[in-house]
XYZ file of C-alpha atoms in Angstrom:
392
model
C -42.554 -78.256 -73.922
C -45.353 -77.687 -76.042
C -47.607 -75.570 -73.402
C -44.645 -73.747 -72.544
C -43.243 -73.134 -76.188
C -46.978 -71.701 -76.737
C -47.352 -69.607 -73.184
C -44.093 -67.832 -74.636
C -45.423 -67.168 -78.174
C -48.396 -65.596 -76.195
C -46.315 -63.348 -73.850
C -44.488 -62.532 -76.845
C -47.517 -61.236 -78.650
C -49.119 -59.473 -75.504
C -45.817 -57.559 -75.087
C -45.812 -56.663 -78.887
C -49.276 -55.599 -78.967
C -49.016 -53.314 -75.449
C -45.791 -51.786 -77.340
C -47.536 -51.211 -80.552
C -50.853 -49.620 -78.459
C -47.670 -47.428 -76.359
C -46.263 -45.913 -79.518
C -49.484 -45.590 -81.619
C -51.207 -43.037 -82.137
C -54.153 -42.618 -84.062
C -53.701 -39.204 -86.787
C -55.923 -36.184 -86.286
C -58.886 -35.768 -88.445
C -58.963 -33.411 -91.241
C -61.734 -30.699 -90.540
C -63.703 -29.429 -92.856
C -62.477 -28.624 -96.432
C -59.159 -30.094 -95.626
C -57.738 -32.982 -98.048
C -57.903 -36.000 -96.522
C -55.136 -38.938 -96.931
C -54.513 -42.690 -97.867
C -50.978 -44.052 -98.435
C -50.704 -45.376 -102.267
C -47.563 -48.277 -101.435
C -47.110 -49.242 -104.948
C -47.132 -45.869 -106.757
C -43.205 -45.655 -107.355
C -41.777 -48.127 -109.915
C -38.085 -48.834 -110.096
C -35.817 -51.026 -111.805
C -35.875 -54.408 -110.129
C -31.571 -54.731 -109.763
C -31.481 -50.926 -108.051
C -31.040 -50.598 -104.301
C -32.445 -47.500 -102.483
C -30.510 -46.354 -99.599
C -31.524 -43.172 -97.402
C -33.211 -40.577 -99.524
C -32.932 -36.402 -98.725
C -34.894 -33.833 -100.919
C -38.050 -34.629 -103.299
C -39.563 -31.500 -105.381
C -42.398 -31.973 -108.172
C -42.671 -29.442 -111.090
C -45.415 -28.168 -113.085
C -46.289 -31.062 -114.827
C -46.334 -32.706 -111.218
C -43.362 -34.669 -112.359
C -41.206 -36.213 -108.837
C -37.535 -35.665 -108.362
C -36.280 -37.526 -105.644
C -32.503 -36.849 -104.179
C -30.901 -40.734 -103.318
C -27.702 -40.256 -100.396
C -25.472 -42.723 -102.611
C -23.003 -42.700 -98.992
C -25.590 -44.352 -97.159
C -25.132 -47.484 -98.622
C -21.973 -49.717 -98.289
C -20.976 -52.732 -100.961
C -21.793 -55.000 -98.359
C -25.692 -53.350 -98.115
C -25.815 -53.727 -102.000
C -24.168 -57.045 -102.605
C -26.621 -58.286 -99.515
C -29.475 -57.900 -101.461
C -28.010 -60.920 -104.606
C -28.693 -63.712 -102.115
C -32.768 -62.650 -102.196
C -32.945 -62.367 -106.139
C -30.469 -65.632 -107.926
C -27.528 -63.737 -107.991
C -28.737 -61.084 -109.463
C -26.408 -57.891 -110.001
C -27.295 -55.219 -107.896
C -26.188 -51.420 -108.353
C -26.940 -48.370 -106.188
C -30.204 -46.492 -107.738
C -28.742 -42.859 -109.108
C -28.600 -39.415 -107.413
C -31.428 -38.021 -108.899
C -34.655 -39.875 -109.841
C -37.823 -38.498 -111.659
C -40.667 -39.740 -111.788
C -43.970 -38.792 -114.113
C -47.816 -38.579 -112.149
C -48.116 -42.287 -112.401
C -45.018 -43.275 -111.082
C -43.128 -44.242 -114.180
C -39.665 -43.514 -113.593
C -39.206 -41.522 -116.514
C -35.389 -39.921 -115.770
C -32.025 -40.111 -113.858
C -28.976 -38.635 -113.877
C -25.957 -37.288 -111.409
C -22.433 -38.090 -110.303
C -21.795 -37.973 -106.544
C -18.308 -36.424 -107.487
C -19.734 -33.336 -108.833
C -23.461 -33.230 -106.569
C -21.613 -33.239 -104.008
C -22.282 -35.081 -100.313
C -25.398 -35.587 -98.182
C -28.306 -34.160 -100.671
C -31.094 -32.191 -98.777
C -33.438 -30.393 -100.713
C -34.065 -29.746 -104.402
C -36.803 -26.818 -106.300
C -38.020 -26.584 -109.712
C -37.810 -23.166 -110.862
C -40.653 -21.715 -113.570
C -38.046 -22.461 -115.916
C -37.913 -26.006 -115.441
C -34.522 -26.241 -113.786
C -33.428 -27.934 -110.915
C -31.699 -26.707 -108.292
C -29.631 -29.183 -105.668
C -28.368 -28.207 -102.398
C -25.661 -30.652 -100.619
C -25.727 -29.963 -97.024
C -22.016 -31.624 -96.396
C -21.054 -29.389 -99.218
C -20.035 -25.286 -99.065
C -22.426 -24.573 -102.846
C -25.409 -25.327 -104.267
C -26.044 -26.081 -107.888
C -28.656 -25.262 -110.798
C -29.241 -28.427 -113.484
C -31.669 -28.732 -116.474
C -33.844 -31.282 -115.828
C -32.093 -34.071 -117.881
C -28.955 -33.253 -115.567
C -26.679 -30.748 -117.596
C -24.675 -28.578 -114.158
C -25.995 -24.701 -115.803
C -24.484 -22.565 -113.188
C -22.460 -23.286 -109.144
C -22.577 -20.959 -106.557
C -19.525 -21.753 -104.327
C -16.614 -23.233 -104.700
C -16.047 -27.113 -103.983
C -13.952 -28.145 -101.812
C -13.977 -24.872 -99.584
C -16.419 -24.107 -97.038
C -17.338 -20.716 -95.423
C -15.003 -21.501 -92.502
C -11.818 -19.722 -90.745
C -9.765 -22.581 -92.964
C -11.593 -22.514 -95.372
C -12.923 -26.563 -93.979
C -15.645 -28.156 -92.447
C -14.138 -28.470 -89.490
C -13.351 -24.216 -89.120
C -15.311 -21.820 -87.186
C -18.136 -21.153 -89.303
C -17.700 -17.350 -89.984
C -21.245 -16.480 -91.595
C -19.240 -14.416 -94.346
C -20.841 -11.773 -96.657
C -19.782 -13.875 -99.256
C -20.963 -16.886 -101.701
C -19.678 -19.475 -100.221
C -21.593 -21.596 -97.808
C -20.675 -24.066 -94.930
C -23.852 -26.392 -94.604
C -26.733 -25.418 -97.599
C -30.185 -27.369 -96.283
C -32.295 -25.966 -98.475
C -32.770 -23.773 -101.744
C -35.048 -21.774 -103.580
C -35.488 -19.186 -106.525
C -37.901 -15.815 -106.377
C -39.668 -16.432 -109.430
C -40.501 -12.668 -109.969
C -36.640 -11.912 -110.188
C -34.594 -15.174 -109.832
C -33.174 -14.507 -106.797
C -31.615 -17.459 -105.129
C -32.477 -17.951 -101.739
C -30.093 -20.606 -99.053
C -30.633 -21.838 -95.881
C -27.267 -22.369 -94.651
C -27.296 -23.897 -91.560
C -26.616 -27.807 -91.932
C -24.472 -29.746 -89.006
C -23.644 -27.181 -86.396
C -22.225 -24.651 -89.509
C -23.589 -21.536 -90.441
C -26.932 -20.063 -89.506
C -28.238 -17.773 -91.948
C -30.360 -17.173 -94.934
C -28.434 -15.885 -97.726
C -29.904 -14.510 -101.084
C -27.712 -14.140 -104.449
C -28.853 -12.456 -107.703
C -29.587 -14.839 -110.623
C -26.143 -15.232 -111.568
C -25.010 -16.357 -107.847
C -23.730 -13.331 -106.684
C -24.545 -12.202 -102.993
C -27.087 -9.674 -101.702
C -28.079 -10.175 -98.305
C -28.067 -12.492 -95.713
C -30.054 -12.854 -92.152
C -30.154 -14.905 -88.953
C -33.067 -16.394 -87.460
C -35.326 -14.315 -85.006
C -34.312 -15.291 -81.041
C -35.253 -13.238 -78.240
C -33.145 -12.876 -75.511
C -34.958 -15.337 -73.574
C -34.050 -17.358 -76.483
C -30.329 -17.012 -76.926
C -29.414 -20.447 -75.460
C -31.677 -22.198 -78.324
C -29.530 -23.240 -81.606
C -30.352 -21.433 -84.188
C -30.480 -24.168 -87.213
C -32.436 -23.001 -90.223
C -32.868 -26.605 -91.802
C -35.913 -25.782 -94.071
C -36.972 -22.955 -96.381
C -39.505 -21.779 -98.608
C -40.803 -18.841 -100.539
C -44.571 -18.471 -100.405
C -46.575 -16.598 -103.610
C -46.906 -13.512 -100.931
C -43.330 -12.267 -100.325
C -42.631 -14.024 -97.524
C -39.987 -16.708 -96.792
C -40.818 -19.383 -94.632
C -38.050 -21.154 -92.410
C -37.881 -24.344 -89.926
C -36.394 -22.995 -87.202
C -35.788 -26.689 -85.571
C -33.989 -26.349 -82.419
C -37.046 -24.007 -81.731
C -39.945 -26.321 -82.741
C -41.453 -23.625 -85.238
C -41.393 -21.517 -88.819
C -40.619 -18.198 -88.777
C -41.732 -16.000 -91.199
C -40.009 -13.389 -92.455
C -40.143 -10.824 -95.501
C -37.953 -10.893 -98.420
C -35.181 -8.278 -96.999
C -35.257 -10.516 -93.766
C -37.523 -8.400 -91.732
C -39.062 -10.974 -89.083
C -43.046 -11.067 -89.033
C -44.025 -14.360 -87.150
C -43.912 -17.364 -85.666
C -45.863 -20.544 -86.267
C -44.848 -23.105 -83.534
C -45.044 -27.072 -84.453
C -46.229 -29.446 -81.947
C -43.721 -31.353 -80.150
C -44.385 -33.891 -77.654
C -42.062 -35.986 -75.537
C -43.524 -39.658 -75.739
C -40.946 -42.142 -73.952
C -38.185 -41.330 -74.730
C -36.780 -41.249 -71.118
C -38.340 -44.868 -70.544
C -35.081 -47.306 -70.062
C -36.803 -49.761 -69.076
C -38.763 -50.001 -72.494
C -35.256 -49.444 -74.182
C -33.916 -52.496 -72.907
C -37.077 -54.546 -73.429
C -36.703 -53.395 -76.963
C -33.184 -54.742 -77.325
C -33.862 -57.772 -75.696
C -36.587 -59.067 -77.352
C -35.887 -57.695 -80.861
C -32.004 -56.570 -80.607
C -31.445 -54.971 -84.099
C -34.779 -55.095 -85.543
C -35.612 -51.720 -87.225
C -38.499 -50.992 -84.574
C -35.841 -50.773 -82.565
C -34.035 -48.756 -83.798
C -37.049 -46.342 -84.187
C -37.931 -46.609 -80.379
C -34.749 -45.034 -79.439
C -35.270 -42.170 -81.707
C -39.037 -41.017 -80.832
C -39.166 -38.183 -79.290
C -35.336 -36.858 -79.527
C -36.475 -35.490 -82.836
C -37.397 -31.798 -83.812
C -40.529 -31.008 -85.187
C -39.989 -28.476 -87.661
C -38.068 -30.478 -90.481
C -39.128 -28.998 -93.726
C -41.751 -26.749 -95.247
C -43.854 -27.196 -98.089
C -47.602 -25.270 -99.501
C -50.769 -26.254 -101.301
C -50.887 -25.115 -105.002
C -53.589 -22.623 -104.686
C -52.749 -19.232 -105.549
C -53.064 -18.443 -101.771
C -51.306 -21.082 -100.695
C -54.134 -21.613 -97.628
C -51.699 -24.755 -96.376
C -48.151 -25.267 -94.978
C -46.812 -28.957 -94.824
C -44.449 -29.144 -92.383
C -42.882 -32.804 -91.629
C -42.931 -32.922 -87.927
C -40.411 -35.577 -87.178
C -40.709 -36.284 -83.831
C -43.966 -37.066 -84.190
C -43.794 -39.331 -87.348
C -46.251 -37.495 -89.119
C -46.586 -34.303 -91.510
C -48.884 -31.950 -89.930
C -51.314 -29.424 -92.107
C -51.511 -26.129 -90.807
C -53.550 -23.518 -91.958
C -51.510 -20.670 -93.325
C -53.280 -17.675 -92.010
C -54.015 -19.214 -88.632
C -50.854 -21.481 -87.999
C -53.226 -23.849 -86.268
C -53.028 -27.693 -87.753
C -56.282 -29.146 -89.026
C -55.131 -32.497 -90.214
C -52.039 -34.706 -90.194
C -49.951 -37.373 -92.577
C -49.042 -40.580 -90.889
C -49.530 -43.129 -88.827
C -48.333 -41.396 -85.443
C -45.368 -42.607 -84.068
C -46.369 -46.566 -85.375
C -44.031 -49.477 -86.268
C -42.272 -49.294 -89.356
C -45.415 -50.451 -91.578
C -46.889 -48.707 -95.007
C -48.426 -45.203 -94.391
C -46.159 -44.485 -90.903
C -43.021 -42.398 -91.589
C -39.884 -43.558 -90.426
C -37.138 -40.242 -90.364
C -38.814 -38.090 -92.559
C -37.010 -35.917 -94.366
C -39.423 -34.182 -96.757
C -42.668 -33.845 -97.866
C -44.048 -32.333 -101.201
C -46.896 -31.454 -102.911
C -48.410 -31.718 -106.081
C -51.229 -30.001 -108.307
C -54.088 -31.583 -107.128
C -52.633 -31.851 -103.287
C -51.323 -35.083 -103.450
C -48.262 -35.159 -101.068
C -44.857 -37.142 -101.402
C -42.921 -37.773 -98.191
C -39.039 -38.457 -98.565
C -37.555 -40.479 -95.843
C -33.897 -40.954 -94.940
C -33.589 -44.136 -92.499
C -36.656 -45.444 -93.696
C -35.326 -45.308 -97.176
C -38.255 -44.907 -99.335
C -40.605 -42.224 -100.796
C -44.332 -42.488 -100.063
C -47.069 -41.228 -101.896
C -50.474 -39.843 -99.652
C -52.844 -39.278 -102.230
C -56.029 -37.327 -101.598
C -59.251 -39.056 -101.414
C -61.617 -36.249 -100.160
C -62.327 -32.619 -100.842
């Protein structure tokens, strides 16, 4: 019994290992005069009785302080209360909406009521003015705070989406108005405080739309498909505005950015690489479920490779922004692309790993600070990394 008890264990571990060696790989390296990367595990200190469920948006300030959006709906009771056997009956609550953090992770701030944030938060931005601005993509407005979480100003109404009934389950009409079906992501012109939306969260709208400072509409554009292109979604999940006019968005069903100028104009594309590992490998599905049933890997080895690679869209803080941070999530990793060339030159992550420390599991966004430092957001993996830089 004891030979055969053993020749399982060792099976066991040569099937684990071939699995790990199938779904790891190894990141690029950084060329020249490109940051390079180590994970810091331990940089983000919370209070020891708050659970973390899924997290959506993170956005740093000037003083390279970290907000960090927490989806409150992704945990149940019975995830919270789970957590008192582990810690002597400890009381455990649900860590708040918005978190914010100081350079040495010191959680220095949080505030925000679910009723009012609304559902399913997806991106945040600091403005030059120090306020922060929330967009809930299962919500049809997005919202401007101060940073200690006084609501300043809403643009759209709650409860009503941009829809034929004015629901989220209506056609989605793409209205001239301000009033949005799905808002992904948000951000303010900081010559002119323009607000600019990417509406196009959970099969709703598809559109940037830009409103003057006080949230009332201006303009509005689709993404750039060419005819040969028509059958691709068009899902603008990602936006930002770069120091040079331009306003980068992920178009995801596409696998790219597109670039466009501030009136909408389209200039470019940067495509994102996308690679289908194994995910069409049944075989490796069941093995997974047999031998492991609900243990996270898993879960994660049914979703490689179904994912997009264009997620969200982030730069480096030099005035010419020479790097875009895109968090390619099919391929577990953020890649580094120079800006000029769109070509990547270095990548975040562990490839498409186990769930272990410095591999991202769902990541949902990625920011950087001052000194290039970058802070990846994850939803399913609930947690928010810090990659700090360790070269030049």
């Amino acid at each position: 019994m004891r030979k055969t008890r053993n020749r399982t264990i060792a099976g066991t571990c040569v099937a684990w290992v071939i699995a790990c060696a199938m779904f790891y790989s190894p990141p690029v390296q950084a060329q020249s005069g490109v940051p390079k990367y180590e994970v810091d595990p331990f940089w983000a200190k919370l209070a020891d009785n708050w659970v973390v469920g899924p997290l959506g948006g993170t956005c740093i300030d000037a003083r390279d302080h970290v907000f960090v959006l927490h989806r409150q709906e992704g945990l149940t009771e019975a995830m919270v209360t789970a957590r008192d056997r582990f810690a002597g009956a400890r009381t455990r609550i649900k860590a708040p909406p918005v978190m914010e953090f100081d350079p040495q992770g010191n959680l220095v701030n949080s505030w925000g009521d679910t009723k009012i944030l609304g559902s399913y938060l997806h991106d945040c931005h600091v403005d030059k003015d120090n306020n922060v601005w929330i967009a809930a993509a299962r919500s049809g407005f997005v919202q401007k705070y101060s940073r200690d979480g006084k609501l300043l100003l809403q643009i759209g109404k709650s409860g009503a989406f941009d829809s034929s009934d004015g629901t989220a389950k209506g056609r989605p009409l793409n209205s001239n108005t301000a009033q949005f079906f799905g808002p992904s992501a948000v951000d303010v012109d900081a010559q002119n405080g323009d607000v600019y939306v990417a509406d196009g969260h959970g099969g709703g709208n598809t559109r940037i739309a830009v409103l003057d400072k006080n949230g009332t509409f201006l303009r509005q554009w689709r993404l750039h498909h060419t005819e040969a292109e028509k059958n691709i979604e068009e899902l603008p999940h990602c936006m930002r505005l770069s120091n040079d006019g331009l306003v980068y968005v992920c178009d995801r069903q596409a696998n790219r950015l597109q670039a466009f100028d501030k009136m909408g104009n389209f200039k470019r594309n940067i495509d994102i690489p996308w690679k289908n590992y194994t995910a069409e490998n049944e075989d490796l599905r069941k093995y997974c479920h047999t031998l492991w049933r609900t243990f996270p890997p898993c879960t994660l080895v049914q979703k490689i490779s179904r994912g997009t690679s264009a997620v969200s869209v982030e730069f480096s803080r030099d005035p010419n922004q020479r790097l875009i941070y895109v968090v390619n999530q099919n391929q577990r990793e953020v890649d580094i692309l120079d800006r000029a060339t769109g070509q990547v030159v270095s990548t975040i992550g562990n490839g498409t790993g186990l769930f272990f420390q410095g591999q991202l599991f769902d990541a949902i966004r990625a920011a950087v600070d001052s000194k290039g430092n970058v802070y990846v957001a994850e939803d399913e993996g609930r947690r928010l990394q810090r990659f700090k830089v360790v070269s030049p």
